[in-house]
mmCIF file of C-alpha atoms (C1' of nucleotides) in Angstrom:
data_model
loop_
_atom_site.group_PDB
_atom_site.id
_atom_site.type_symbol
_atom_site.label_atom_id
_atom_site.label_comp_id
_atom_site.label_asym_id
_atom_site.label_seq_id
_atom_site.Cartn_x
_atom_site.Cartn_y
_atom_site.Cartn_z
ATOM 1 C CA MET Z 1 113.946 110.636 129.001
ATOM 2 C CA ASN Z 2 110.827 108.602 129.021
ATOM 3 C CA SER Z 3 111.309 105.980 126.379
ATOM 4 C CA THR Z 4 112.144 102.632 127.853
ATOM 5 C CA PHE Z 5 113.814 99.973 125.807
ATOM 6 C CA LEU Z 6 113.375 96.614 127.369
ATOM 7 C CA GLU Z 7 114.355 93.414 125.721
ATOM 8 C CA THR Z 8 114.043 89.926 127.100
ATOM 9 C CA SER Z 9 114.471 86.467 125.763
ATOM 10 C CA ILE Z 10 111.839 83.845 125.192
ATOM 11 C CA SER Z 11 114.264 81.017 125.701
ATOM 12 C CA GLN Z 12 115.258 82.326 129.116
ATOM 13 C CA THR Z 13 111.818 81.529 130.455
ATOM 14 C CA GLY Z 14 112.248 77.884 129.612
ATOM 15 C CA ASN Z 15 108.504 77.476 129.670
ATOM 16 C CA PRO Z 16 106.978 76.949 126.220
ATOM 17 C CA SER Z 17 103.442 77.325 127.570
ATOM 18 C CA PHE Z 18 104.048 81.044 128.053
ATOM 19 C CA THR Z 19 103.886 82.805 124.735
ATOM 20 C CA SER Z 20 103.126 86.285 125.978
ATOM 21 C CA PRO Z 21 105.884 88.882 125.768
ATOM 22 C CA PHE Z 22 104.499 90.266 129.023
ATOM 23 C CA LEU Z 23 104.992 86.908 130.650
ATOM 24 C CA TYR Z 24 108.461 86.617 129.188
ATOM 25 C CA SER Z 25 109.300 89.939 130.752
ATOM 26 C CA TYR Z 26 107.844 88.790 134.020
ATOM 27 C CA MET Z 27 109.670 85.507 133.920
ATOM 28 C CA THR Z 28 113.012 87.135 133.268
ATOM 29 C CA GLN Z 29 112.819 88.594 136.742
ATOM 30 C CA ASP Z 30 113.656 85.076 137.815
ATOM 31 C CA CYS Z 31 116.726 85.360 135.599
ATOM 32 C CA GLY Z 32 118.129 88.028 137.882
ATOM 33 C CA TYR Z 33 116.609 91.170 136.472
ATOM 34 C CA ASN Z 34 114.235 93.051 138.718
ATOM 35 C CA PHE Z 35 112.182 95.541 136.766
ATOM 36 C CA GLN Z 36 110.989 97.299 139.877
ATOM 37 C CA ASP Z 37 114.551 98.272 140.737
ATOM 38 C CA CYS Z 38 115.865 99.032 137.269
ATOM 39 C CA ASP Z 39 116.812 102.510 136.175
ATOM 40 C CA PHE Z 40 114.430 103.490 133.409
ATOM 41 C CA ASN Z 41 116.562 106.508 132.595
ATOM 42 C CA ASN Z 42 119.554 104.369 131.776
ATOM 43 C CA CYS Z 43 118.945 102.451 128.599
ATOM 44 C CA GLN Z 44 122.495 101.104 128.722
ATOM 45 C CA ASP Z 45 121.112 98.913 131.427
ATOM 46 C CA PHE Z 46 118.962 97.148 128.894
ATOM 47 C CA GLU Z 47 121.304 97.365 125.949
ATOM 48 C CA SER Z 48 124.077 95.616 127.797
ATOM 49 C CA SER Z 49 121.924 92.815 129.115
ATOM 50 C CA SER Z 50 122.711 89.450 127.653
ATOM 51 C CA PHE Z 51 119.117 88.327 127.275
ATOM 52 C CA LEU Z 52 117.898 91.220 125.195
ATOM 53 C CA ASP Z 53 115.446 90.319 122.486
ATOM 54 C CA GLN Z 54 112.457 92.582 122.803
ATOM 55 C CA LEU Z 55 111.745 96.261 122.848
ATOM 56 C CA LEU Z 56 109.448 98.282 124.984
ATOM 57 C CA VAL Z 57 108.564 101.917 124.473
ATOM 58 C CA ASP Z 58 106.599 103.872 127.020
ATOM 59 C CA TYR Z 59 104.889 106.965 125.815
ATOM 60 C CA SER Z 60 103.384 109.871 127.649
ATOM 61 C CA PRO Z 61 101.787 112.803 125.791
ATOM 62 C CA THR Z 62 103.427 115.139 128.286
ATOM 63 C CA ASN Z 63 106.939 113.891 127.622
ATOM 64 C CA ASN Z 64 108.790 116.004 125.093
ATOM 65 C CA ASN Z 65 112.045 114.096 125.180
ATOM 66 C CA PHE Z 66 111.041 110.900 123.491
ATOM 67 C CA ASN Z 67 114.173 109.150 122.316
ATOM 68 C CA THR Z 68 114.077 107.070 119.160
ATOM 69 C CA SER Z 69 117.807 106.775 118.631
ATOM 70 C CA LEU Z 70 118.390 103.478 120.327
ATOM 71 C CA SER Z 71 116.985 101.245 117.631
ATOM 72 C CA GLU Z 72 118.168 100.887 114.065
ATOM 73 C CA ASN Z 73 115.200 98.711 113.195
ATOM 74 C CA PRO Z 74 113.015 100.588 110.657
ATOM 75 C CA ILE Z 75 109.775 99.111 111.940
ATOM 76 C CA LEU Z 76 110.560 99.999 115.506
ATOM 77 C CA GLN Z 77 111.608 103.430 114.314
ATOM 78 C CA GLU Z 78 108.301 103.715 112.528
ATOM 79 C CA SER Z 79 106.467 102.878 115.721
ATOM 80 C CA SER Z 80 108.442 105.523 117.529
ATOM 81 C CA THR Z 81 107.806 107.985 114.727
ATOM 82 C CA ASN Z 82 104.105 107.347 114.934
ATOM 83 C CA ILE Z 83 104.169 107.945 118.638
ATOM 84 C CA ASN Z 84 106.072 111.208 118.212
ATOM 85 C CA HIS Z 85 103.681 112.155 115.485
ATOM 86 C CA LEU Z 86 100.763 111.605 117.824
ATOM 87 C CA ARG Z 87 102.428 113.726 120.470
ATOM 88 C CA GLU Z 88 102.804 116.580 118.019
ATOM 89 C CA LYS Z 89 99.129 116.332 117.270
ATOM 90 C CA SER Z 90 98.369 116.390 120.954
ATOM 91 C CA LYS Z 91 100.557 119.439 121.547
ATOM 92 C CA GLY Z 92 99.017 121.202 118.583
ATOM 93 C CA GLY Z 93 95.533 120.544 119.788
ATOM 94 C CA ILE Z 94 94.552 118.671 116.653
ATOM 95 C CA LYS Z 95 92.079 115.973 117.567
ATOM 96 C CA LYS Z 96 93.420 116.145 121.075
ATOM 97 C CA GLU Z 97 90.362 114.466 122.515
ATOM 98 C CA LYS Z 98 90.686 111.537 120.159
ATOM 99 C CA MET Z 99 94.378 111.356 120.865
ATOM 100 C CA ASN Z 100 93.750 111.207 124.594
ATOM 101 C CA GLU Z 101 91.159 108.520 124.080
ATOM 102 C CA ARG Z 102 93.402 106.340 122.008
ATOM 103 C CA HIS Z 103 97.096 106.632 122.653
ATOM 104 C CA ILE Z 104 97.723 106.798 126.351
ATOM 105 C CA ASN Z 105 100.865 104.766 125.880
ATOM 106 C CA ALA Z 106 102.350 102.308 123.436
ATOM 107 C CA VAL Z 107 104.370 99.225 124.183
ATOM 108 C CA VAL Z 108 106.346 97.611 121.384
ATOM 109 C CA PHE Z 109 107.777 94.127 121.660
ATOM 110 C CA ARG Z 110 110.095 92.472 119.190
ATOM 111 C CA THR Z 111 109.999 88.760 119.818
ATOM 112 C CA LYS Z 112 111.906 86.002 118.079
ATOM 113 C CA THR Z 113 109.266 83.364 117.466
ATOM 114 C CA GLN Z 114 107.753 81.301 114.715
ATOM 115 C CA LEU Z 115 104.300 81.766 116.238
ATOM 116 C CA GLU Z 116 101.946 84.061 114.385
ATOM 117 C CA ILE Z 117 100.103 85.184 117.507
ATOM 118 C CA LEU Z 118 101.506 85.453 121.017
ATOM 119 C CA ASP Z 119 99.025 84.381 123.642
ATOM 120 C CA ASP Z 120 99.137 87.224 126.157
ATOM 121 C CA GLY Z 121 96.207 85.995 128.202
ATOM 122 C CA TYR Z 122 93.733 88.508 126.822
ATOM 123 C CA LYS Z 123 90.996 87.875 124.316
ATOM 124 C CA TRP Z 124 91.327 89.836 121.071
ATOM 125 C CA ARG Z 125 89.038 90.509 118.113
ATOM 126 C CA LYS Z 126 90.693 91.021 114.768
ATOM 127 C CA TYR Z 127 89.312 94.059 112.959
ATOM 128 C CA GLY Z 128 91.708 94.660 110.125
ATOM 129 C CA LYS Z 129 94.643 93.488 108.088
ATOM 130 C CA LYS Z 130 96.767 95.817 106.032
ATOM 131 C CA LYS Z 131 99.751 95.766 103.758
ATOM 132 C CA VAL Z 132 101.897 98.697 104.805
ATOM 133 C CA LYS Z 133 104.614 100.348 102.783
ATOM 134 C CA SER Z 134 107.300 100.014 105.424
ATOM 135 C CA ASN Z 135 106.948 96.251 105.654
ATOM 136 C CA THR Z 136 106.554 93.509 103.076
ATOM 137 C CA ASN Z 137 104.555 91.520 105.626
ATOM 138 C CA LEU Z 138 100.940 92.160 106.490
ATOM 139 C CA ARG Z 139 100.025 94.105 109.601
ATOM 140 C CA ASN Z 140 97.121 92.741 111.647
ATOM 141 C CA TYR Z 141 94.920 94.897 113.872
ATOM 142 C CA TYR Z 142 93.246 93.648 117.037
ATOM 143 C CA LYS Z 143 90.974 95.111 119.702
ATOM 144 C CA CYS Z 144 90.518 93.714 123.185
ATOM 145 C CA SER Z 145 87.181 91.931 123.099
ATOM 146 C CA SER Z 146 86.408 92.661 126.740
ATOM 147 C CA GLY Z 147 83.505 95.078 126.979
ATOM 148 C CA GLY Z 148 84.574 98.657 127.626
ATOM 149 C CA CYS Z 149 88.280 97.912 127.214
ATOM 150 C CA LYS Z 150 89.811 100.041 124.452
ATOM 151 C CA VAL Z 151 93.206 98.396 124.253
ATOM 152 C CA LYS Z 152 94.446 97.683 120.735
ATOM 153 C CA LYS Z 153 97.387 95.806 119.379
ATOM 154 C CA ARG Z 154 99.095 95.467 116.034
ATOM 155 C CA ILE Z 155 101.016 92.408 114.991
ATOM 156 C CA GLU Z 156 103.438 92.160 112.093
ATOM 157 C CA ARG Z 157 106.531 90.233 111.153
ATOM 158 C CA ASP Z 158 109.767 92.179 111.073
ATOM 159 C CA GLY Z 159 110.294 93.094 107.432
ATOM 160 C CA HIS Z 160 114.058 92.768 107.779
ATOM 161 C CA ASP Z 161 114.113 89.570 109.782
ATOM 162 C CA SER Z 162 110.902 87.600 109.568
ATOM 163 C CA SER Z 163 111.973 85.385 112.444
ATOM 164 C CA TYR Z 164 110.944 88.290 114.676
ATOM 165 C CA LEU Z 165 107.362 89.173 115.503
ATOM 166 C CA ILE Z 166 106.648 92.807 116.331
ATOM 167 C CA THR Z 167 103.709 93.405 118.627
ATOM 168 C CA THR Z 168 102.517 96.904 119.490
ATOM 169 C CA TYR Z 169 100.080 97.433 122.350
ATOM 170 C CA GLU Z 170 98.189 100.696 122.806
ATOM 171 C CA GLY Z 171 96.421 101.602 126.017
ATOM 172 C CA ARG Z 172 95.913 99.773 129.270
ATOM 173 C CA HIS Z 173 93.448 97.031 130.033
ATOM 174 C CA ASN Z 174 90.770 97.961 132.541
ATOM 175 C CA HIS Z 175 90.418 94.355 133.608
ATOM 176 C CA GLU Z 176 92.493 91.308 134.446
ATOM 177 C CA SER Z 177 93.448 88.807 131.786
ATOM 178 C CA PHE Z 178 91.299 85.839 130.932
ATOM 179 C CA SER Z 179 94.171 83.598 131.910
ATOM 180 C CA ILE Z 180 93.976 84.849 135.473
ATOM 181 C CA ILE Z 181 90.237 84.456 135.607
ATOM 182 C CA TYR Z 182 90.131 80.980 134.142
ATOM 183 C CA ASN Z 183 93.572 79.491 134.705
ATOM 184 C CA ASN Z 184 94.868 81.342 137.762
ATOM 185 C CA GLU Z 185 98.029 82.198 135.883
ATOM 186 C CA ILE Z 186 100.586 84.866 136.610
ATOM 187 C CA PRO Z 187 98.946 88.309 136.800
ATOM 188 C CA LEU Z 188 99.880 90.710 134.043
ATOM 189 C CA SER Z 189 99.007 93.812 136.005
ATOM 190 C CA PHE Z 190 102.692 94.271 136.843
ATOM 191 C CA LEU Z 191 103.060 95.739 133.385
ATOM 192 C CA ASN Z 192 100.722 98.585 134.219
ATOM 193 C CA GLU Z 193 102.498 99.065 137.523
ATOM 194 C CA TRP Z 194 105.969 99.530 136.169
ATOM 195 C CA THR Z 195 104.716 101.383 133.121
ATOM 196 C CA LEU Z 196 103.356 103.942 135.562
ATOM 197 C CA GLN Z 197 106.720 104.038 137.308
ATOM 198 C CA ALA Z 198 108.418 104.668 134.009
ATOM 199 C CA ILE Z 199 106.136 107.579 133.200
ATOM 200 C CA PRO Z 200 106.660 110.212 135.902
ATOM 201 C CA ASN Z 201 103.548 112.118 134.915
ATOM 202 C CA GLY Z 202 101.525 108.909 135.010
ATOM 203 C CA VAL Z 203 98.569 108.887 132.637
ATOM 204 C "C1'" DC X 1 73.137 80.732 115.805
ATOM 205 C "C1'" DG X 2 76.775 83.339 117.740
ATOM 206 C "C1'" DG X 3 81.365 84.625 117.526
ATOM 207 C "C1'" DC X 4 85.122 85.396 114.782
ATOM 208 C "C1'" DT X 5 87.763 86.478 110.431
ATOM 209 C "C1'" DT X 6 88.133 88.377 105.924
ATOM 210 C "C1'" DT X 7 88.295 92.049 102.866
ATOM 211 C "C1'" DG X 8 87.047 95.987 100.215
ATOM 212 C "C1'" DA X 9 85.525 100.527 101.206
ATOM 213 C "C1'" DC X 10 85.940 104.495 103.658
ATOM 214 C "C1'" DC X 11 88.118 108.190 106.346
ATOM 215 C "C1'" DA X 12 91.612 111.364 108.071
ATOM 216 C "C1'" DG X 13 96.189 113.212 108.069
ATOM 217 C "C1'" DC X 14 100.162 114.492 105.612
ATOM 218 C "C1'" DG X 15 103.200 116.114 101.900
ATOM 219 C "C1'" DC X 16 103.554 118.116 97.590
ATOM 220 C "C1'" DG P 1 93.304 120.081 95.718
ATOM 221 C "C1'" DC P 2 95.101 115.608 95.047
ATOM 222 C "C1'" DG P 3 97.318 111.352 95.825
ATOM 223 C "C1'" DC P 4 99.377 108.385 99.185
ATOM 224 C "C1'" DT P 5 99.269 105.982 103.430
ATOM 225 C "C1'" DG P 6 97.761 103.947 107.715
ATOM 226 C "C1'" DG P 7 93.868 102.946 110.538
ATOM 227 C "C1'" DT P 8 89.010 101.620 111.007
ATOM 228 C "C1'" DC P 9 84.449 100.058 109.643
ATOM 229 C "C1'" DA P 10 81.077 96.816 108.444
ATOM 230 C "C1'" DA P 11 78.951 93.422 105.453
ATOM 231 C "C1'" DA P 12 79.628 88.843 104.147
ATOM 232 C "C1'" DG P 13 81.317 84.457 104.926
ATOM 233 C "C1'" DC P 14 83.132 80.743 107.773
ATOM 234 C "C1'" DC P 15 83.113 77.521 111.509
ATOM 235 C "C1'" DG P 16 82.120 75.041 115.710
#
DNA sequence: CGGCTTTGACCAGCGC
DNA sequence: GCGCTGGTCAAAGCCG
């Protein structure tokens, strides 16, 4: 299985200056959870953790065993469905090139916060806003504004519990975050590192 | 003036 | 073929 469900808690970080789900994940390592050592094939690991509050899904086009059964949340299921849908396209050869360009992997976070935008250290340009059928809240579309970087993210409030913000990242940054460059903050590259570990075929 | 957001239009895929 | 839906584009407007 290649889907990885990872949930962490904002409050566990105890540092309100960090609003990035990536940073929350990073910070929770200080709470006793070492992502480098965790078993990505055992989702019980994550489900049983006491500080669960976010979701992460890794996707590889070569993985045929994507598991969407762990979440009952319709929006998260939709994200998973979309990912599976994209895989089917890839397998079928339909717009395979475009698929490979766009959806190398997807990471979905569900974060309990009143903030509308989580500062993940990268600079984003908003390019769309859409009302989608599956959610009464608007979905916002962003592209990384760094030249040559094709990472995208979608942000929407959970339609069933608006206290949660659902952030979906697609692709990997080909550069470090602006926070590192300008503020010397915690590097976010760890995400790419353990995403690669979680995807045996590494894309 | 440049960078960013807004927003309606457009496009592609899917199901019927 | 047609309508629905989600994703993207791009012109216009806003703001520092």
